[in-house]
Structure formats: structure tokens, C-alpha cells
mmCIF file of C-alpha atoms in Angstrom:
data_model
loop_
_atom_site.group_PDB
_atom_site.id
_atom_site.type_symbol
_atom_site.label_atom_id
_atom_site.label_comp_id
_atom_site.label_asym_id
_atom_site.label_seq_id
_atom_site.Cartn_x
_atom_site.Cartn_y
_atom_site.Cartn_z
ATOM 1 C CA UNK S 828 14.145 -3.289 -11.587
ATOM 2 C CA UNK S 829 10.619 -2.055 -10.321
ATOM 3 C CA UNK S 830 10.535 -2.611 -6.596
ATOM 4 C CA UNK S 831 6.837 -4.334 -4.999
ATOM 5 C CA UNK S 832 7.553 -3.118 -1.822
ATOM 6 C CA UNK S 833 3.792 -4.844 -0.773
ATOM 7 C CA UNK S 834 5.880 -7.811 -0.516
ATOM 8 C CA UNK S 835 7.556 -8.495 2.602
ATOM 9 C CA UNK S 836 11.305 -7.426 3.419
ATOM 10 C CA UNK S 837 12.419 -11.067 2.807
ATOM 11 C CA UNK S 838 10.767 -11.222 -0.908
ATOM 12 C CA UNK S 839 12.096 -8.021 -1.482
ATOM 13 C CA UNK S 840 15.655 -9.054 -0.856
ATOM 14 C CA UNK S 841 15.300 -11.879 -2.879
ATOM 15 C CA UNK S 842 13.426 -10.429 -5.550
ATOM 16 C CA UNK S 843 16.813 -8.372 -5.880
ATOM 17 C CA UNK S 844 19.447 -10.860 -5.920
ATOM 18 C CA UNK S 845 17.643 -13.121 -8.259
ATOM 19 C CA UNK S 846 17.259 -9.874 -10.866
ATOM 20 C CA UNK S 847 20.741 -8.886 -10.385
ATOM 21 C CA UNK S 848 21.830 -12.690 -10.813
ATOM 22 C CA UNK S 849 19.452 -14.078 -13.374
ATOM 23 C CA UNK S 850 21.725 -15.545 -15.933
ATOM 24 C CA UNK S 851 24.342 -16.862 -14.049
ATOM 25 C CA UNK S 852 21.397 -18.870 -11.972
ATOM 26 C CA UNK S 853 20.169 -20.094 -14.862
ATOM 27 C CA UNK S 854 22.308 -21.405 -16.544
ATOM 28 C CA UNK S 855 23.613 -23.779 -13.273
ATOM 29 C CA UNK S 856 19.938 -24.573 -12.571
ATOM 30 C CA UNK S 857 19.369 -22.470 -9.452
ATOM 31 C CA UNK S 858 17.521 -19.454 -10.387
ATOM 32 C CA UNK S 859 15.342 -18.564 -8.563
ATOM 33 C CA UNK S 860 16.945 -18.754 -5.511
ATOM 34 C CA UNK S 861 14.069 -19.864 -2.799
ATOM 35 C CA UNK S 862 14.338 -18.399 0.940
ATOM 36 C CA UNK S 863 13.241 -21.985 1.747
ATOM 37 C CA UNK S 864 17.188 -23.095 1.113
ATOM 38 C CA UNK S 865 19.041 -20.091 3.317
ATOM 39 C CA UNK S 866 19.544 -18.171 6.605
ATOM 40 C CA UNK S 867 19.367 -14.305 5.801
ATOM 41 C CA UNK S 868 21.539 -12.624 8.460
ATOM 42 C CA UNK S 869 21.075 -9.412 10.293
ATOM 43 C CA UNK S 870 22.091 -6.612 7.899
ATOM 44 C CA UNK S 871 25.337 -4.358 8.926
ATOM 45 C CA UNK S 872 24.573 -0.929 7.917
ATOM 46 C CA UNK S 873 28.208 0.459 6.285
ATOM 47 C CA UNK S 874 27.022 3.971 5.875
ATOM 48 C CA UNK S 875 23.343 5.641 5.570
ATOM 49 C CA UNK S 876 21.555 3.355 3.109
ATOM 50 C CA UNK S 877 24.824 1.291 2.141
ATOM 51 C CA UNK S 878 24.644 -2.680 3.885
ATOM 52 C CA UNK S 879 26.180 -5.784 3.887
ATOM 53 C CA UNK S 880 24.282 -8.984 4.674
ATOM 54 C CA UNK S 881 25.408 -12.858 4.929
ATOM 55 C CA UNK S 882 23.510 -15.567 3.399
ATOM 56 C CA UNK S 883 23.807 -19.215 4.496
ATOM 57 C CA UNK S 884 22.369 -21.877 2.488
ATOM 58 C CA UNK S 885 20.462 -24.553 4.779
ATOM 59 C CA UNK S 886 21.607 -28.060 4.640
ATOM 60 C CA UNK S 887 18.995 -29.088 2.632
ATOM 61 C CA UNK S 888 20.079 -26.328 -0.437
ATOM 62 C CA UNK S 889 21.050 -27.515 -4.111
ATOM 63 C CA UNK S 890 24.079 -25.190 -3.117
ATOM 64 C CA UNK S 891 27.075 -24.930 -0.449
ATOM 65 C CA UNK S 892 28.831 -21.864 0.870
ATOM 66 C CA UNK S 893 28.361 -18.368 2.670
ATOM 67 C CA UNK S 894 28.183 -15.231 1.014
ATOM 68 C CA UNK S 895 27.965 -11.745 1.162
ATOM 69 C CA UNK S 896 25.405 -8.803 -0.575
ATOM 70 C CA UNK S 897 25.977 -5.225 -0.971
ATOM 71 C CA UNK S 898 23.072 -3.034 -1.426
ATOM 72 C CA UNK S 899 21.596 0.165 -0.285
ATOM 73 C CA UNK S 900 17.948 0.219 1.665
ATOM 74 C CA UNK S 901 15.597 2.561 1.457
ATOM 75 C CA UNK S 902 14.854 5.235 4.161
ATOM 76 C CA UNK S 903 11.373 5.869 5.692
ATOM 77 C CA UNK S 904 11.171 9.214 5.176
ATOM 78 C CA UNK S 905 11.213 8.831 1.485
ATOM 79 C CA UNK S 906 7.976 7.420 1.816
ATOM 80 C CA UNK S 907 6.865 11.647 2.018
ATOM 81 C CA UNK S 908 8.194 11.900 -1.682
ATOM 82 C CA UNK S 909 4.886 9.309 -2.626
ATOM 83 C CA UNK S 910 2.545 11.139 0.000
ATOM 84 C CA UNK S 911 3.380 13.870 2.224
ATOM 85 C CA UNK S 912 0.673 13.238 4.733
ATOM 86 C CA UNK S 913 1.896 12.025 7.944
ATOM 87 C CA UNK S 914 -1.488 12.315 10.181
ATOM 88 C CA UNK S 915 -3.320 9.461 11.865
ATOM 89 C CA UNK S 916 -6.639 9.624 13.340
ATOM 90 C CA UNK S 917 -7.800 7.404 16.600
ATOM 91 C CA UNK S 918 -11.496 7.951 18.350
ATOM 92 C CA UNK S 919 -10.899 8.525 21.405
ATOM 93 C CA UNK S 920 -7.451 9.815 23.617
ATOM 94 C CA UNK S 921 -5.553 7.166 25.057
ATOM 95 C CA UNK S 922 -2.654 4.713 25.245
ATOM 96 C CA UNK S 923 -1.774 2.774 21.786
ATOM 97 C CA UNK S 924 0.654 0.831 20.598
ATOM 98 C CA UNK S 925 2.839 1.849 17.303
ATOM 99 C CA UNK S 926 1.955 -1.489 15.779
ATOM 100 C CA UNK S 927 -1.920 -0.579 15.822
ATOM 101 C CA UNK S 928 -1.237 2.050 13.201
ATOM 102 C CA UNK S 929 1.293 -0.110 11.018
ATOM 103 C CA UNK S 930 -2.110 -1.835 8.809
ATOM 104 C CA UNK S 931 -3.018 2.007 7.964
ATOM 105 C CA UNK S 932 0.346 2.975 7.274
ATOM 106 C CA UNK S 933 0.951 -0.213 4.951
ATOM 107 C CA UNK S 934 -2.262 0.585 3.092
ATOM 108 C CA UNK S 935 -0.914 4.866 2.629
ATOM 109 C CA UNK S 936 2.605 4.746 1.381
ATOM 110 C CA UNK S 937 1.409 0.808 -0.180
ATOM 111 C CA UNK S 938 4.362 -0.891 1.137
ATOM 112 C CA UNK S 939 4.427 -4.024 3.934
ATOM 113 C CA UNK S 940 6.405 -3.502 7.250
ATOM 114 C CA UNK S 941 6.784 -6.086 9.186
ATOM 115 C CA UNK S 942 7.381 -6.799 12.812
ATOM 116 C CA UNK S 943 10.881 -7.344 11.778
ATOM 117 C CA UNK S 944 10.635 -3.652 10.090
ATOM 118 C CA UNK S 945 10.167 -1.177 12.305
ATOM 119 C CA UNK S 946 10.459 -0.905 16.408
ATOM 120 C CA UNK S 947 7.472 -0.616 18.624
ATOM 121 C CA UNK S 948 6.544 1.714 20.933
ATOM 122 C CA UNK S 949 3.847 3.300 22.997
ATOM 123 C CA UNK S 950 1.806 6.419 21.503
ATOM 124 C CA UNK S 951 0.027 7.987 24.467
ATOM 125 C CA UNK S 952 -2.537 10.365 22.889
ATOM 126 C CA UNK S 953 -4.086 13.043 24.889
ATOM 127 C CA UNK S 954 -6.292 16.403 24.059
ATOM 128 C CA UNK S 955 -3.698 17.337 21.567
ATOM 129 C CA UNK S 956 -1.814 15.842 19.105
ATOM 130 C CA UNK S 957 0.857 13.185 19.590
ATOM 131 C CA UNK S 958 4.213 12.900 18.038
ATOM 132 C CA UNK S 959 6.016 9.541 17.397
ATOM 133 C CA UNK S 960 8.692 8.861 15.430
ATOM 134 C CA UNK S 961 8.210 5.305 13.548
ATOM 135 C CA UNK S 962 12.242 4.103 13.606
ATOM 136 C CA UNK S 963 13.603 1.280 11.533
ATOM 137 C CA UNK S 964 14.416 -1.912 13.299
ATOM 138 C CA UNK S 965 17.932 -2.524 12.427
ATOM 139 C CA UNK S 966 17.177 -6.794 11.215
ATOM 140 C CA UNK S 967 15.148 -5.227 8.165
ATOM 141 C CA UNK S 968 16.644 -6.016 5.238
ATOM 142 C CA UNK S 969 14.972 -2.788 3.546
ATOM 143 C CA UNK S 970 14.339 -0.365 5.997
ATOM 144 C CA UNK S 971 16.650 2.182 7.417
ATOM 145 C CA UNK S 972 16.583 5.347 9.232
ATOM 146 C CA UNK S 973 13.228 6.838 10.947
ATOM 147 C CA UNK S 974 9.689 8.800 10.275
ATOM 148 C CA UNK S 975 7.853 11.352 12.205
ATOM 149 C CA UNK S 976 4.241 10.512 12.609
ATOM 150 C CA UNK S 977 1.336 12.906 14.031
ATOM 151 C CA UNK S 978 -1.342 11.409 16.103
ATOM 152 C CA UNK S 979 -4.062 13.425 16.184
ATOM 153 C CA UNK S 980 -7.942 12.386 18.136
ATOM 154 C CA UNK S 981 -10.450 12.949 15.763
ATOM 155 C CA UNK S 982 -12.908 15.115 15.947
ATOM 156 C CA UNK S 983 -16.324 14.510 18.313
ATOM 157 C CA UNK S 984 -19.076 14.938 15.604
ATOM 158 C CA UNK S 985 -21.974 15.399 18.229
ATOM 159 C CA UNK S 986 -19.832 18.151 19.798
ATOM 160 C CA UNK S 987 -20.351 20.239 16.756
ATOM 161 C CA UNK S 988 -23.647 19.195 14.989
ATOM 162 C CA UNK S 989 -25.819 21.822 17.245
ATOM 163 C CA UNK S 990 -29.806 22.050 15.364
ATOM 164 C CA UNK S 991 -30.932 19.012 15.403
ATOM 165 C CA UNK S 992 -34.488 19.824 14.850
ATOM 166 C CA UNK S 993 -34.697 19.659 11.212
ATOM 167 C CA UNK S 994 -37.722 21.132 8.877
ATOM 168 C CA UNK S 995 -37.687 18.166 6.599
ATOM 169 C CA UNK S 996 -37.414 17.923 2.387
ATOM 170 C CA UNK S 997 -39.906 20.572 0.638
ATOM 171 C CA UNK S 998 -42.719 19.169 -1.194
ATOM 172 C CA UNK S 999 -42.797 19.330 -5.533
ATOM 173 C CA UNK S 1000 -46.125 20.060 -7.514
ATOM 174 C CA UNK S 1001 -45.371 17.618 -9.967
ATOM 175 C CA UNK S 1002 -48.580 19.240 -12.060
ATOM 176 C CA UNK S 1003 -47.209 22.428 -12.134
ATOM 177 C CA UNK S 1004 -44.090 21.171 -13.974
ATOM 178 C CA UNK S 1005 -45.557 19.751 -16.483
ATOM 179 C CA UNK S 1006 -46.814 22.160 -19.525
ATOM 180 C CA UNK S 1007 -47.827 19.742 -22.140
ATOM 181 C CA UNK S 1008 -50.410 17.269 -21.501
ATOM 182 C CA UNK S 1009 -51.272 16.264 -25.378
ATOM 183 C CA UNK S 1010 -49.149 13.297 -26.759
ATOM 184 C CA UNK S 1011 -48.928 12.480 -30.073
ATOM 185 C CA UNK S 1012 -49.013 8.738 -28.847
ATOM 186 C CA UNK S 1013 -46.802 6.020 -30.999
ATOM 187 C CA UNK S 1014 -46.562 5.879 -34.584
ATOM 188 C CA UNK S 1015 -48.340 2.897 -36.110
ATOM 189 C CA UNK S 1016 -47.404 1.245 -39.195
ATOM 190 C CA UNK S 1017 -45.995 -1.978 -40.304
ATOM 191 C CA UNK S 1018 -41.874 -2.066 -38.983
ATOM 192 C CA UNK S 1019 -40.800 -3.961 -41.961
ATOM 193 C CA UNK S 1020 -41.898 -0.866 -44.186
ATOM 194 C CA UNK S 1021 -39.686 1.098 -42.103
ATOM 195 C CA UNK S 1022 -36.737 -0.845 -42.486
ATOM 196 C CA UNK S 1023 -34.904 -0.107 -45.877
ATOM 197 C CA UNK S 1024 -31.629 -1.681 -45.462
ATOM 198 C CA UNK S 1025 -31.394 -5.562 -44.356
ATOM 199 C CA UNK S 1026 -28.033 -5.901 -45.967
ATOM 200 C CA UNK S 1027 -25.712 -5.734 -42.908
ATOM 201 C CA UNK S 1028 -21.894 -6.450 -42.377
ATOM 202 C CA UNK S 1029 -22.425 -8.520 -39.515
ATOM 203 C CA UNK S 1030 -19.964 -8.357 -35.943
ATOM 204 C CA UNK S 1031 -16.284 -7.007 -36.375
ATOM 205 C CA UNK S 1032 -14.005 -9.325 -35.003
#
């Protein structure tokens, strides 16, 4: 199974237990299962990656009784295996919050945290670059284990751009460039004595 991991945690999940449980769904009418009909619980991490979480059907379900999944999530710092780069840029130094950065970090590693994903924090960025560790919050139902992230101010462009008195774009002598000045001018003639084949195959489909 090819993981989207651009869809959110809860798609994810069920993506997964759908795949896993295609045939037996089908054939008593219920695949796919809908997140519409069911409660998903708060995972319980077993060990590392390995967790356990409890589905309850709703009330209003084509389907009756609790039960339990087995799978392992992925960790965030596995996301370095797709792109090692862990640096963010803001304008100016100051106080942010974690969740400012999440739309940029979606759009790098191409995945979708959400709120329920990760844990937020303040990122106070001063002359120098800030450090902040981007932990899983333990409800995701894909997300374990933590990230280090680099903060960095970007650079102040006016700071470094010193001549600002330019000379301007040189002039061309187009006449100089150009060596011959008699043309030949067009051919004259009648086109249909030019034209010796008229038998053609016509478009290939």
C-alpha cells in the first residue's frame, strides 16, 4: 500500500484498515468503512512505532461492536530520509508560534499535520538561530516521536547591497552588426509549380 500522507491522520488510518480489510468488507457490504460511522480513540503507543487503537462504531453505523488495530506509525524524523533540510526562514527576530511554520513544513516533506499531530510551542527567535524540536502529539494516529527544527532570521538584503549608483545597460550599434545589406528578396513563381506531390496519407490516428 502507497501511503498519501497529504491526507489527514484520520484518512490515513482509514485508508489502512480498509486496504488491509478489503475483501472481507466487501463481501458483507461495508467496505469502505466511512469515519462518519465511528469514534477513533486515542492511540496507546506499545513500543516505538508499535500502537493499539479502539474503534467504536456510532449509533447510527451499519455495524455494532468495539475493536481493536495494531499498526506501527511513522516517526518525524524520517521525514530527513525525503529531505534533509531542516531550516526555516522568518523576516524579522521575534516571538512565533510552532504552528506558524506547520503550512511550510506540510508543503517540504508533502505530508498534512494537523493540530491533532504535533504539540505547539513558542519559537522565540533572536540574532541567531533558534532551535525547536517539533514533538508528536500523542492523539495522532500517525505520528510518533519528535524533529529538530532550525530557525534561522533571514538575511537583511539592504544591509548588504552597498553601490547603489548604477552606470546603466551599454548601448548596441545595431549597424555595425550587420555585414550584409543586399537581399536576394522572395522567390516568385507560381506555388502550384512548386508542389510535386498532392498525394498525401492524410492524419494518423
Amino acid at each position: 500500500m502507497r501511503t498519501d500522507y497529504t491526507q489527514t491522520s484520520e484518512q490515513i488510518f482509514l485508508d489502512m484498515v480498509n486496504y488491509h480489510n478489503r475483501e472481507s468488507l466487501t463481501e458483507h457490504g461495508l467496505y469502505p468503512l466511512n469515519g462518519s460511522d465511528m469514534v477513533l480513540g486515542v492511540p496507546t503507543a506499545i513500543n516505538n512505532v508499535r500502537t493499539s487503537v479502539v474503534v467504536t462504531p456510532k449509533q447510527t453505523a451499519p455495524y455494532v461492536g468495539r475493536f481493536r488495530f495494531f499498526y506501527d506509525r511513522v516517526s518525524l524524523n524520517s521525514l530527513l530520509l525525503h529531505d534533509a533540510d531542516t531550516t526555516f526562514r522568518v523576516r524579522v527576530p521575534g516571538e512565533y508560534r510552532l504552528s506558524e511554520f506547520i503550512s511550510a513544513i506540510n508543503a517540504r516533506w508533502e505530508i498534512n499535520l494537523g493540530v491533532r499531530d504535533y504539540i505547539d510551542k513558542t519559537v522565540v527567535v533572536e540574532q541567531y538561530d533558534a532551535t525547536v524540536v517539533l514533538e508528536a502529539d500523542p492523539r495522532s494516529l500517525v505520528w510518533v516521536n519528535n524533529l529538530a527544527l532550525v530557525i534561522t532570521c533571514g538575511t537583511v538584503l539592504s544591509d548588504n547591497v552597498l553601490n547603489r549608483d548604477l552606470d546603466g545597460f551599454g548601448g548596441i550599434d545595431l549597424y555595425g552588426h550587420v555585414h550584409n545589406k543586399d537581399l536576394d528578396g522572395f522567390l516568385g513563381g507560381d506555388l502550384a509549380d512548386r508542389i510535386s506531390n498532392r498525394h498525401l496519407d492524410g492524419f494518423t490516428p
